[in-house]
């Protein structure tokens, strides 16, 4: 029998009625994002120097964005496992207990006129170096795709796009294992990062 995962995937809330909890959530989001920019600067179109200057209001606005959904991988603590039932957890434990070891952002849906597709984009996939090789990145991608299926706004099909920096074969293989197919489109992102674009089509 396979061992239970040592982490769980959680979608962050867009608000919280307890100000200290909301403040702690924003601080953890900021810390992981800045760490990702320092650790893997060639994987993102933004930079550490740009985002370290963000105000608390900027970080809060990022979480409150109605079209963006942040998912995190949280390392399980001794009292909380990846298989623990939702009704056994404190309401805040999913995102405040344990170390945050990875994250991804799902943006959408975009709905084109007379198209059956609701289109989403995956951004900012990151896993801490010490947590890599354990399936965390793949699980974040799969969880983002599952979230997209619940957010279609009535569309019958879902199209998910992801851009991977050229040369990042490790992340490219993560997407391919999750069922994404590479296209022949080439993008030049914000800071001139050449990217390879992958897509996945699924039923809503």
mmCIF file with all atom_site columns, C-alpha atoms in Angstrom:
data_model
loop_
_atom_site.group_PDB
_atom_site.id
_atom_site.type_symbol
_atom_site.label_atom_id
_atom_site.label_alt_id
_atom_site.label_comp_id
_atom_site.label_asym_id
_atom_site.label_entity_id
_atom_site.label_seq_id
_atom_site.pdbx_PDB_ins_code
_atom_site.Cartn_x
_atom_site.Cartn_y
_atom_site.Cartn_z
_atom_site.occupancy
_atom_site.B_iso_or_equiv
_atom_site.pdbx_formal_charge
_atom_site.auth_seq_id
_atom_site.auth_comp_id
_atom_site.auth_asym_id
_atom_site.auth_atom_id
_atom_site.pdbx_PDB_model_num
ATOM 1   C CA . UNK A 1 1   ? 0.000   0.000  0.000   1.00 0.00 ? 1   UNK A CA 1
ATOM 2   C CA . UNK A 1 2   ? 1.337   3.431  -0.950  1.00 0.00 ? 2   UNK A CA 1
ATOM 3   C CA . UNK A 1 3   ? 2.243   5.760  1.902   1.00 0.00 ? 3   UNK A CA 1
ATOM 4   C CA . UNK A 1 4   ? -0.103  8.651  2.628   1.00 0.00 ? 4   UNK A CA 1
ATOM 5   C CA . UNK A 1 5   ? 1.114   11.922 1.106   1.00 0.00 ? 5   UNK A CA 1
ATOM 6   C CA . UNK A 1 6   ? 3.095   14.129 3.469   1.00 0.00 ? 6   UNK A CA 1
ATOM 7   C CA . UNK A 1 7   ? 1.289   17.235 2.233   1.00 0.00 ? 7   UNK A CA 1
ATOM 8   C CA . UNK A 1 8   ? -2.146  18.433 1.216   1.00 0.00 ? 8   UNK A CA 1
ATOM 9   C CA . UNK A 1 9   ? -3.312  20.919 -1.434  1.00 0.00 ? 9   UNK A CA 1
ATOM 10  C CA . UNK A 1 10  ? -5.473  23.813 -0.252  1.00 0.00 ? 10  UNK A CA 1
ATOM 11  C CA . UNK A 1 11  ? -7.140  26.678 -2.127  1.00 0.00 ? 11  UNK A CA 1
ATOM 12  C CA . UNK A 1 12  ? -6.612  29.906 -0.220  1.00 0.00 ? 12  UNK A CA 1
ATOM 13  C CA . UNK A 1 13  ? -9.640  32.015 0.744   1.00 0.00 ? 13  UNK A CA 1
ATOM 14  C CA . UNK A 1 14  ? -10.140 35.491 -0.681  1.00 0.00 ? 14  UNK A CA 1
ATOM 15  C CA . UNK A 1 15  ? -11.001 36.973 2.719   1.00 0.00 ? 15  UNK A CA 1
ATOM 16  C CA . UNK A 1 16  ? -11.214 36.057 6.378   1.00 0.00 ? 16  UNK A CA 1
ATOM 17  C CA . UNK A 1 17  ? -13.419 37.414 9.149   1.00 0.00 ? 17  UNK A CA 1
ATOM 18  C CA . UNK A 1 18  ? -10.605 37.189 11.730  1.00 0.00 ? 18  UNK A CA 1
ATOM 19  C CA . UNK A 1 19  ? -8.084  40.001 11.024  1.00 0.00 ? 19  UNK A CA 1
ATOM 20  C CA . UNK A 1 20  ? -5.047  38.340 12.711  1.00 0.00 ? 20  UNK A CA 1
ATOM 21  C CA . UNK A 1 21  ? -5.630  35.167 10.692  1.00 0.00 ? 21  UNK A CA 1
ATOM 22  C CA . UNK A 1 22  ? -5.984  37.150 7.456   1.00 0.00 ? 22  UNK A CA 1
ATOM 23  C CA . UNK A 1 23  ? -2.783  39.060 8.250   1.00 0.00 ? 23  UNK A CA 1
ATOM 24  C CA . UNK A 1 24  ? -0.902  35.803 8.910   1.00 0.00 ? 24  UNK A CA 1
ATOM 25  C CA . UNK A 1 25  ? -2.214  34.332 5.665   1.00 0.00 ? 25  UNK A CA 1
ATOM 26  C CA . UNK A 1 26  ? -1.025  37.324 3.640   1.00 0.00 ? 26  UNK A CA 1
ATOM 27  C CA . UNK A 1 27  ? 2.400   37.153 5.314   1.00 0.00 ? 27  UNK A CA 1
ATOM 28  C CA . UNK A 1 28  ? 2.818   33.472 4.431   1.00 0.00 ? 28  UNK A CA 1
ATOM 29  C CA . UNK A 1 29  ? 1.729   34.111 0.848   1.00 0.00 ? 29  UNK A CA 1
ATOM 30  C CA . UNK A 1 30  ? 4.262   36.951 0.560   1.00 0.00 ? 30  UNK A CA 1
ATOM 31  C CA . UNK A 1 31  ? 7.099   34.889 2.051   1.00 0.00 ? 31  UNK A CA 1
ATOM 32  C CA . UNK A 1 32  ? 6.617   31.932 -0.301  1.00 0.00 ? 32  UNK A CA 1
ATOM 33  C CA . UNK A 1 33  ? 6.240   34.120 -3.382  1.00 0.00 ? 33  UNK A CA 1
ATOM 34  C CA . UNK A 1 34  ? 9.421   36.076 -2.615  1.00 0.00 ? 34  UNK A CA 1
ATOM 35  C CA . UNK A 1 35  ? 11.269  32.850 -1.923  1.00 0.00 ? 35  UNK A CA 1
ATOM 36  C CA . UNK A 1 36  ? 10.151  31.498 -5.301  1.00 0.00 ? 36  UNK A CA 1
ATOM 37  C CA . UNK A 1 37  ? 11.501  34.587 -7.070  1.00 0.00 ? 37  UNK A CA 1
ATOM 38  C CA . UNK A 1 38  ? 14.850  34.253 -5.297  1.00 0.00 ? 38  UNK A CA 1
ATOM 39  C CA . UNK A 1 39  ? 15.121  30.504 -5.819  1.00 0.00 ? 39  UNK A CA 1
ATOM 40  C CA . UNK A 1 40  ? 14.003  30.273 -9.462  1.00 0.00 ? 40  UNK A CA 1
ATOM 41  C CA . UNK A 1 41  ? 14.380  33.752 -10.993 1.00 0.00 ? 41  UNK A CA 1
ATOM 42  C CA . UNK A 1 42  ? 14.489  32.420 -14.561 1.00 0.00 ? 42  UNK A CA 1
ATOM 43  C CA . UNK A 1 43  ? 11.067  30.760 -14.201 1.00 0.00 ? 43  UNK A CA 1
ATOM 44  C CA . UNK A 1 44  ? 9.013   33.922 -13.700 1.00 0.00 ? 44  UNK A CA 1
ATOM 45  C CA . UNK A 1 45  ? 8.275   37.083 -15.634 1.00 0.00 ? 45  UNK A CA 1
ATOM 46  C CA . UNK A 1 46  ? 8.408   39.130 -12.427 1.00 0.00 ? 46  UNK A CA 1
ATOM 47  C CA . UNK A 1 47  ? 11.416  39.704 -10.157 1.00 0.00 ? 47  UNK A CA 1
ATOM 48  C CA . UNK A 1 48  ? 12.251  39.696 -6.474  1.00 0.00 ? 48  UNK A CA 1
ATOM 49  C CA . UNK A 1 49  ? 13.371  43.330 -6.723  1.00 0.00 ? 49  UNK A CA 1
ATOM 50  C CA . UNK A 1 50  ? 9.963   44.343 -8.065  1.00 0.00 ? 50  UNK A CA 1
ATOM 51  C CA . UNK A 1 51  ? 7.820   42.425 -5.611  1.00 0.00 ? 51  UNK A CA 1
ATOM 52  C CA . UNK A 1 52  ? 9.825   43.091 -2.451  1.00 0.00 ? 52  UNK A CA 1
ATOM 53  C CA . UNK A 1 53  ? 8.606   46.674 -2.888  1.00 0.00 ? 53  UNK A CA 1
ATOM 54  C CA . UNK A 1 54  ? 4.938   45.649 -2.787  1.00 0.00 ? 54  UNK A CA 1
ATOM 55  C CA . UNK A 1 55  ? 2.862   47.016 0.076   1.00 0.00 ? 55  UNK A CA 1
ATOM 56  C CA . UNK A 1 56  ? 0.646   44.904 2.309   1.00 0.00 ? 56  UNK A CA 1
ATOM 57  C CA . UNK A 1 57  ? -2.283  46.246 0.284   1.00 0.00 ? 57  UNK A CA 1
ATOM 58  C CA . UNK A 1 58  ? -0.678  44.891 -2.912  1.00 0.00 ? 58  UNK A CA 1
ATOM 59  C CA . UNK A 1 59  ? -0.336  41.404 -1.421  1.00 0.00 ? 59  UNK A CA 1
ATOM 60  C CA . UNK A 1 60  ? -3.878  41.520 -0.103  1.00 0.00 ? 60  UNK A CA 1
ATOM 61  C CA . UNK A 1 61  ? -5.205  42.587 -3.507  1.00 0.00 ? 61  UNK A CA 1
ATOM 62  C CA . UNK A 1 62  ? -3.462  39.625 -5.098  1.00 0.00 ? 62  UNK A CA 1
ATOM 63  C CA . UNK A 1 63  ? -5.389  37.219 -2.863  1.00 0.00 ? 63  UNK A CA 1
ATOM 64  C CA . UNK A 1 64  ? -8.669  39.097 -3.286  1.00 0.00 ? 64  UNK A CA 1
ATOM 65  C CA . UNK A 1 65  ? -8.464  39.090 -7.095  1.00 0.00 ? 65  UNK A CA 1
ATOM 66  C CA . UNK A 1 66  ? -11.828 37.578 -8.130  1.00 0.00 ? 66  UNK A CA 1
ATOM 67  C CA . UNK A 1 67  ? -10.313 35.873 -11.194 1.00 0.00 ? 67  UNK A CA 1
ATOM 68  C CA . UNK A 1 68  ? -7.240  34.354 -9.522  1.00 0.00 ? 68  UNK A CA 1
ATOM 69  C CA . UNK A 1 69  ? -7.191  31.277 -7.294  1.00 0.00 ? 69  UNK A CA 1
ATOM 70  C CA . UNK A 1 70  ? -4.086  30.438 -5.283  1.00 0.00 ? 70  UNK A CA 1
ATOM 71  C CA . UNK A 1 71  ? -3.451  26.818 -4.333  1.00 0.00 ? 71  UNK A CA 1
ATOM 72  C CA . UNK A 1 72  ? -0.741  25.835 -1.903  1.00 0.00 ? 72  UNK A CA 1
ATOM 73  C CA . UNK A 1 73  ? 0.896   22.583 -0.866  1.00 0.00 ? 73  UNK A CA 1
ATOM 74  C CA . UNK A 1 74  ? 1.084   22.400 2.915   1.00 0.00 ? 74  UNK A CA 1
ATOM 75  C CA . UNK A 1 75  ? 3.421   20.000 4.648   1.00 0.00 ? 75  UNK A CA 1
ATOM 76  C CA . UNK A 1 76  ? 1.491   17.847 7.087   1.00 0.00 ? 76  UNK A CA 1
ATOM 77  C CA . UNK A 1 77  ? 2.157   18.157 10.801  1.00 0.00 ? 77  UNK A CA 1
ATOM 78  C CA . UNK A 1 78  ? 2.139   15.295 13.295  1.00 0.00 ? 78  UNK A CA 1
ATOM 79  C CA . UNK A 1 79  ? -1.483  16.043 14.178  1.00 0.00 ? 79  UNK A CA 1
ATOM 80  C CA . UNK A 1 80  ? -2.693  16.481 10.625  1.00 0.00 ? 80  UNK A CA 1
ATOM 81  C CA . UNK A 1 81  ? -2.209  14.172 7.657   1.00 0.00 ? 81  UNK A CA 1
ATOM 82  C CA . UNK A 1 82  ? -3.107  14.480 4.005   1.00 0.00 ? 82  UNK A CA 1
ATOM 83  C CA . UNK A 1 83  ? -5.941  12.000 4.571   1.00 0.00 ? 83  UNK A CA 1
ATOM 84  C CA . UNK A 1 84  ? -7.488  13.764 7.544   1.00 0.00 ? 84  UNK A CA 1
ATOM 85  C CA . UNK A 1 85  ? -11.182 14.460 7.006   1.00 0.00 ? 85  UNK A CA 1
ATOM 86  C CA . UNK A 1 86  ? -12.345 18.054 6.592   1.00 0.00 ? 86  UNK A CA 1
ATOM 87  C CA . UNK A 1 87  ? -14.640 17.769 9.613   1.00 0.00 ? 87  UNK A CA 1
ATOM 88  C CA . UNK A 1 88  ? -11.652 16.870 11.787  1.00 0.00 ? 88  UNK A CA 1
ATOM 89  C CA . UNK A 1 89  ? -9.754  20.078 11.043  1.00 0.00 ? 89  UNK A CA 1
ATOM 90  C CA . UNK A 1 90  ? -9.951  23.536 12.526  1.00 0.00 ? 90  UNK A CA 1
ATOM 91  C CA . UNK A 1 91  ? -11.274 25.986 9.889   1.00 0.00 ? 91  UNK A CA 1
ATOM 92  C CA . UNK A 1 92  ? -7.872  27.699 9.623   1.00 0.00 ? 92  UNK A CA 1
ATOM 93  C CA . UNK A 1 93  ? -5.633  24.656 9.907   1.00 0.00 ? 93  UNK A CA 1
ATOM 94  C CA . UNK A 1 94  ? -5.510  23.944 6.165   1.00 0.00 ? 94  UNK A CA 1
ATOM 95  C CA . UNK A 1 95  ? -3.463  27.024 5.426   1.00 0.00 ? 95  UNK A CA 1
ATOM 96  C CA . UNK A 1 96  ? -1.890  28.101 8.721   1.00 0.00 ? 96  UNK A CA 1
ATOM 97  C CA . UNK A 1 97  ? -0.618  24.815 10.166  1.00 0.00 ? 97  UNK A CA 1
ATOM 98  C CA . UNK A 1 98  ? 2.463   23.325 8.638   1.00 0.00 ? 98  UNK A CA 1
ATOM 99  C CA . UNK A 1 99  ? 5.077   24.605 6.224   1.00 0.00 ? 99  UNK A CA 1
ATOM 100 C CA . UNK A 1 100 ? 4.055   25.886 2.803   1.00 0.00 ? 100 UNK A CA 1
ATOM 101 C CA . UNK A 1 101 ? 6.165   23.933 0.324   1.00 0.00 ? 101 UNK A CA 1
ATOM 102 C CA . UNK A 1 102 ? 4.650   24.897 -3.031  1.00 0.00 ? 102 UNK A CA 1
ATOM 103 C CA . UNK A 1 103 ? 2.060   26.976 -4.811  1.00 0.00 ? 103 UNK A CA 1
ATOM 104 C CA . UNK A 1 104 ? 0.331   27.635 -8.116  1.00 0.00 ? 104 UNK A CA 1
ATOM 105 C CA . UNK A 1 105 ? -2.144  30.249 -9.357  1.00 0.00 ? 105 UNK A CA 1
ATOM 106 C CA . UNK A 1 106 ? -5.131  29.516 -11.593 1.00 0.00 ? 106 UNK A CA 1
ATOM 107 C CA . UNK A 1 107 ? -6.572  32.514 -13.490 1.00 0.00 ? 107 UNK A CA 1
ATOM 108 C CA . UNK A 1 108 ? -9.913  32.547 -15.288 1.00 0.00 ? 108 UNK A CA 1
ATOM 109 C CA . UNK A 1 109 ? -12.271 31.743 -16.713 1.00 0.00 ? 109 UNK A CA 1
ATOM 110 C CA . UNK A 1 110 ? -12.125 33.582 -19.983 1.00 0.00 ? 110 UNK A CA 1
ATOM 111 C CA . UNK A 1 111 ? -15.178 32.797 -22.075 1.00 0.00 ? 111 UNK A CA 1
ATOM 112 C CA . UNK A 1 112 ? -15.049 33.472 -25.801 1.00 0.00 ? 112 UNK A CA 1
ATOM 113 C CA . UNK A 1 113 ? -18.268 34.329 -27.621 1.00 0.00 ? 113 UNK A CA 1
ATOM 114 C CA . UNK A 1 114 ? -19.956 31.241 -29.083 1.00 0.00 ? 114 UNK A CA 1
ATOM 115 C CA . UNK A 1 115 ? -17.144 29.005 -27.824 1.00 0.00 ? 115 UNK A CA 1
ATOM 116 C CA . UNK A 1 116 ? -17.882 25.932 -25.690 1.00 0.00 ? 116 UNK A CA 1
ATOM 117 C CA . UNK A 1 117 ? -14.629 26.483 -23.787 1.00 0.00 ? 117 UNK A CA 1
ATOM 118 C CA . UNK A 1 118 ? -13.938 28.271 -20.536 1.00 0.00 ? 118 UNK A CA 1
ATOM 119 C CA . UNK A 1 119 ? -10.237 29.140 -20.737 1.00 0.00 ? 119 UNK A CA 1
ATOM 120 C CA . UNK A 1 120 ? -7.901  29.233 -17.748 1.00 0.00 ? 120 UNK A CA 1
ATOM 121 C CA . UNK A 1 121 ? -4.200  29.956 -17.332 1.00 0.00 ? 121 UNK A CA 1
ATOM 122 C CA . UNK A 1 122 ? -1.827  28.428 -14.809 1.00 0.00 ? 122 UNK A CA 1
ATOM 123 C CA . UNK A 1 123 ? 0.855   30.736 -13.431 1.00 0.00 ? 123 UNK A CA 1
ATOM 124 C CA . UNK A 1 124 ? 3.610   30.826 -10.835 1.00 0.00 ? 124 UNK A CA 1
ATOM 125 C CA . UNK A 1 125 ? 4.089   27.094 -10.263 1.00 0.00 ? 125 UNK A CA 1
ATOM 126 C CA . UNK A 1 126 ? 6.744   26.655 -7.592  1.00 0.00 ? 126 UNK A CA 1
ATOM 127 C CA . UNK A 1 127 ? 7.941   23.946 -5.229  1.00 0.00 ? 127 UNK A CA 1
ATOM 128 C CA . UNK A 1 128 ? 10.668  24.398 -2.624  1.00 0.00 ? 128 UNK A CA 1
ATOM 129 C CA . UNK A 1 129 ? 13.886  22.641 -3.729  1.00 0.00 ? 129 UNK A CA 1
ATOM 130 C CA . UNK A 1 130 ? 13.868  20.323 -0.711  1.00 0.00 ? 130 UNK A CA 1
ATOM 131 C CA . UNK A 1 131 ? 10.288  19.213 -1.525  1.00 0.00 ? 131 UNK A CA 1
ATOM 132 C CA . UNK A 1 132 ? 10.901  18.395 -5.189  1.00 0.00 ? 132 UNK A CA 1
ATOM 133 C CA . UNK A 1 133 ? 10.809  14.864 -6.517  1.00 0.00 ? 133 UNK A CA 1
ATOM 134 C CA . UNK A 1 134 ? 7.882   13.929 -4.263  1.00 0.00 ? 134 UNK A CA 1
ATOM 135 C CA . UNK A 1 135 ? 4.996   14.592 -6.629  1.00 0.00 ? 135 UNK A CA 1
ATOM 136 C CA . UNK A 1 136 ? 4.143   18.026 -5.216  1.00 0.00 ? 136 UNK A CA 1
ATOM 137 C CA . UNK A 1 137 ? 4.392   19.924 -8.500  1.00 0.00 ? 137 UNK A CA 1
ATOM 138 C CA . UNK A 1 138 ? 2.293   17.387 -10.371 1.00 0.00 ? 138 UNK A CA 1
ATOM 139 C CA . UNK A 1 139 ? -0.337  17.408 -7.650  1.00 0.00 ? 139 UNK A CA 1
ATOM 140 C CA . UNK A 1 140 ? -0.533  21.210 -7.761  1.00 0.00 ? 140 UNK A CA 1
ATOM 141 C CA . UNK A 1 141 ? -1.110  21.083 -11.524 1.00 0.00 ? 141 UNK A CA 1
ATOM 142 C CA . UNK A 1 142 ? -3.771  18.382 -11.194 1.00 0.00 ? 142 UNK A CA 1
ATOM 143 C CA . UNK A 1 143 ? -5.493  20.318 -8.405  1.00 0.00 ? 143 UNK A CA 1
ATOM 144 C CA . UNK A 1 144 ? -5.531  23.491 -10.502 1.00 0.00 ? 144 UNK A CA 1
ATOM 145 C CA . UNK A 1 145 ? -7.166  21.562 -13.353 1.00 0.00 ? 145 UNK A CA 1
ATOM 146 C CA . UNK A 1 146 ? -9.774  20.157 -10.973 1.00 0.00 ? 146 UNK A CA 1
ATOM 147 C CA . UNK A 1 147 ? -10.504 23.653 -9.660  1.00 0.00 ? 147 UNK A CA 1
ATOM 148 C CA . UNK A 1 148 ? -10.989 24.880 -13.223 1.00 0.00 ? 148 UNK A CA 1
ATOM 149 C CA . UNK A 1 149 ? -13.668 22.254 -13.770 1.00 0.00 ? 149 UNK A CA 1
ATOM 150 C CA . UNK A 1 150 ? -15.679 23.740 -10.890 1.00 0.00 ? 150 UNK A CA 1
ATOM 151 C CA . UNK A 1 151 ? -15.349 27.343 -12.094 1.00 0.00 ? 151 UNK A CA 1
ATOM 152 C CA . UNK A 1 152 ? -16.510 27.121 -15.697 1.00 0.00 ? 152 UNK A CA 1
ATOM 153 C CA . UNK A 1 153 ? -19.478 29.484 -15.463 1.00 0.00 ? 153 UNK A CA 1
ATOM 154 C CA . UNK A 1 154 ? -21.645 27.162 -17.516 1.00 0.00 ? 154 UNK A CA 1
ATOM 155 C CA . UNK A 1 155 ? -19.222 26.260 -20.309 1.00 0.00 ? 155 UNK A CA 1
ATOM 156 C CA . UNK A 1 156 ? -19.263 22.620 -21.391 1.00 0.00 ? 156 UNK A CA 1
ATOM 157 C CA . UNK A 1 157 ? -15.486 22.304 -21.839 1.00 0.00 ? 157 UNK A CA 1
ATOM 158 C CA . UNK A 1 158 ? -12.367 23.624 -20.175 1.00 0.00 ? 158 UNK A CA 1
ATOM 159 C CA . UNK A 1 159 ? -9.146  24.731 -21.881 1.00 0.00 ? 159 UNK A CA 1
ATOM 160 C CA . UNK A 1 160 ? -6.153  25.185 -19.596 1.00 0.00 ? 160 UNK A CA 1
ATOM 161 C CA . UNK A 1 161 ? -2.969  26.895 -20.767 1.00 0.00 ? 161 UNK A CA 1
ATOM 162 C CA . UNK A 1 162 ? 0.462   27.009 -19.180 1.00 0.00 ? 162 UNK A CA 1
ATOM 163 C CA . UNK A 1 163 ? 3.677   28.704 -20.254 1.00 0.00 ? 163 UNK A CA 1
ATOM 164 C CA . UNK A 1 164 ? 6.987   27.150 -19.243 1.00 0.00 ? 164 UNK A CA 1
ATOM 165 C CA . UNK A 1 165 ? 10.281  28.982 -19.603 1.00 0.00 ? 165 UNK A CA 1
ATOM 166 C CA . UNK A 1 166 ? 12.350  27.492 -22.408 1.00 0.00 ? 166 UNK A CA 1
ATOM 167 C CA . UNK A 1 167 ? 14.993  25.173 -21.033 1.00 0.00 ? 167 UNK A CA 1
ATOM 168 C CA . UNK A 1 168 ? 12.989  24.227 -17.950 1.00 0.00 ? 168 UNK A CA 1
ATOM 169 C CA . UNK A 1 169 ? 12.636  20.591 -18.946 1.00 0.00 ? 169 UNK A CA 1
ATOM 170 C CA . UNK A 1 170 ? 11.783  19.443 -15.408 1.00 0.00 ? 170 UNK A CA 1
ATOM 171 C CA . UNK A 1 171 ? 8.619   21.558 -15.263 1.00 0.00 ? 171 UNK A CA 1
ATOM 172 C CA . UNK A 1 172 ? 7.769   20.782 -18.879 1.00 0.00 ? 172 UNK A CA 1
ATOM 173 C CA . UNK A 1 173 ? 7.724   17.073 -18.024 1.00 0.00 ? 173 UNK A CA 1
ATOM 174 C CA . UNK A 1 174 ? 5.451   17.769 -15.023 1.00 0.00 ? 174 UNK A CA 1
ATOM 175 C CA . UNK A 1 175 ? 2.853   19.256 -17.331 1.00 0.00 ? 175 UNK A CA 1
ATOM 176 C CA . UNK A 1 176 ? 3.225   16.504 -19.888 1.00 0.00 ? 176 UNK A CA 1
ATOM 177 C CA . UNK A 1 177 ? 2.660   13.861 -17.211 1.00 0.00 ? 177 UNK A CA 1
ATOM 178 C CA . UNK A 1 178 ? -0.497  15.748 -16.201 1.00 0.00 ? 178 UNK A CA 1
ATOM 179 C CA . UNK A 1 179 ? -1.843  15.400 -19.754 1.00 0.00 ? 179 UNK A CA 1
ATOM 180 C CA . UNK A 1 180 ? -0.803  18.757 -21.219 1.00 0.00 ? 180 UNK A CA 1
ATOM 181 C CA . UNK A 1 181 ? 0.327   18.919 -24.838 1.00 0.00 ? 181 UNK A CA 1
ATOM 182 C CA . UNK A 1 182 ? 2.901   21.343 -26.162 1.00 0.00 ? 182 UNK A CA 1
ATOM 183 C CA . UNK A 1 183 ? 1.798   23.711 -28.915 1.00 0.00 ? 183 UNK A CA 1
ATOM 184 C CA . UNK A 1 184 ? 3.891   25.479 -31.528 1.00 0.00 ? 184 UNK A CA 1
ATOM 185 C CA . UNK A 1 185 ? 3.087   28.882 -30.032 1.00 0.00 ? 185 UNK A CA 1
ATOM 186 C CA . UNK A 1 186 ? 6.010   30.894 -28.678 1.00 0.00 ? 186 UNK A CA 1
ATOM 187 C CA . UNK A 1 187 ? 5.468   33.653 -26.145 1.00 0.00 ? 187 UNK A CA 1
ATOM 188 C CA . UNK A 1 188 ? 7.583   36.534 -25.020 1.00 0.00 ? 188 UNK A CA 1
ATOM 189 C CA . UNK A 1 189 ? 6.494   37.245 -21.463 1.00 0.00 ? 189 UNK A CA 1
ATOM 190 C CA . UNK A 1 190 ? 6.839   40.474 -19.493 1.00 0.00 ? 190 UNK A CA 1
ATOM 191 C CA . UNK A 1 191 ? 10.633  40.543 -19.131 1.00 0.00 ? 191 UNK A CA 1
ATOM 192 C CA . UNK A 1 192 ? 11.499  38.820 -22.401 1.00 0.00 ? 192 UNK A CA 1
ATOM 193 C CA . UNK A 1 193 ? 11.387  35.269 -21.033 1.00 0.00 ? 193 UNK A CA 1
ATOM 194 C CA . UNK A 1 194 ? 10.908  32.912 -23.963 1.00 0.00 ? 194 UNK A CA 1
ATOM 195 C CA . UNK A 1 195 ? 8.269   30.347 -23.113 1.00 0.00 ? 195 UNK A CA 1
ATOM 196 C CA . UNK A 1 196 ? 6.833   27.109 -24.437 1.00 0.00 ? 196 UNK A CA 1
ATOM 197 C CA . UNK A 1 197 ? 3.054   26.890 -24.265 1.00 0.00 ? 197 UNK A CA 1
ATOM 198 C CA . UNK A 1 198 ? 1.133   23.784 -23.255 1.00 0.00 ? 198 UNK A CA 1
ATOM 199 C CA . UNK A 1 199 ? -2.599  23.189 -23.276 1.00 0.00 ? 199 UNK A CA 1
ATOM 200 C CA . UNK A 1 200 ? -5.055  20.672 -21.877 1.00 0.00 ? 200 UNK A CA 1
ATOM 201 C CA . UNK A 1 201 ? -8.700  20.237 -22.814 1.00 0.00 ? 201 UNK A CA 1
ATOM 202 C CA . UNK A 1 202 ? -11.108 18.591 -20.357 1.00 0.00 ? 202 UNK A CA 1
ATOM 203 C CA . UNK A 1 203 ? -14.839 18.254 -19.913 1.00 0.00 ? 203 UNK A CA 1
ATOM 204 C CA . UNK A 1 204 ? -16.478 20.617 -17.436 1.00 0.00 ? 204 UNK A CA 1
#
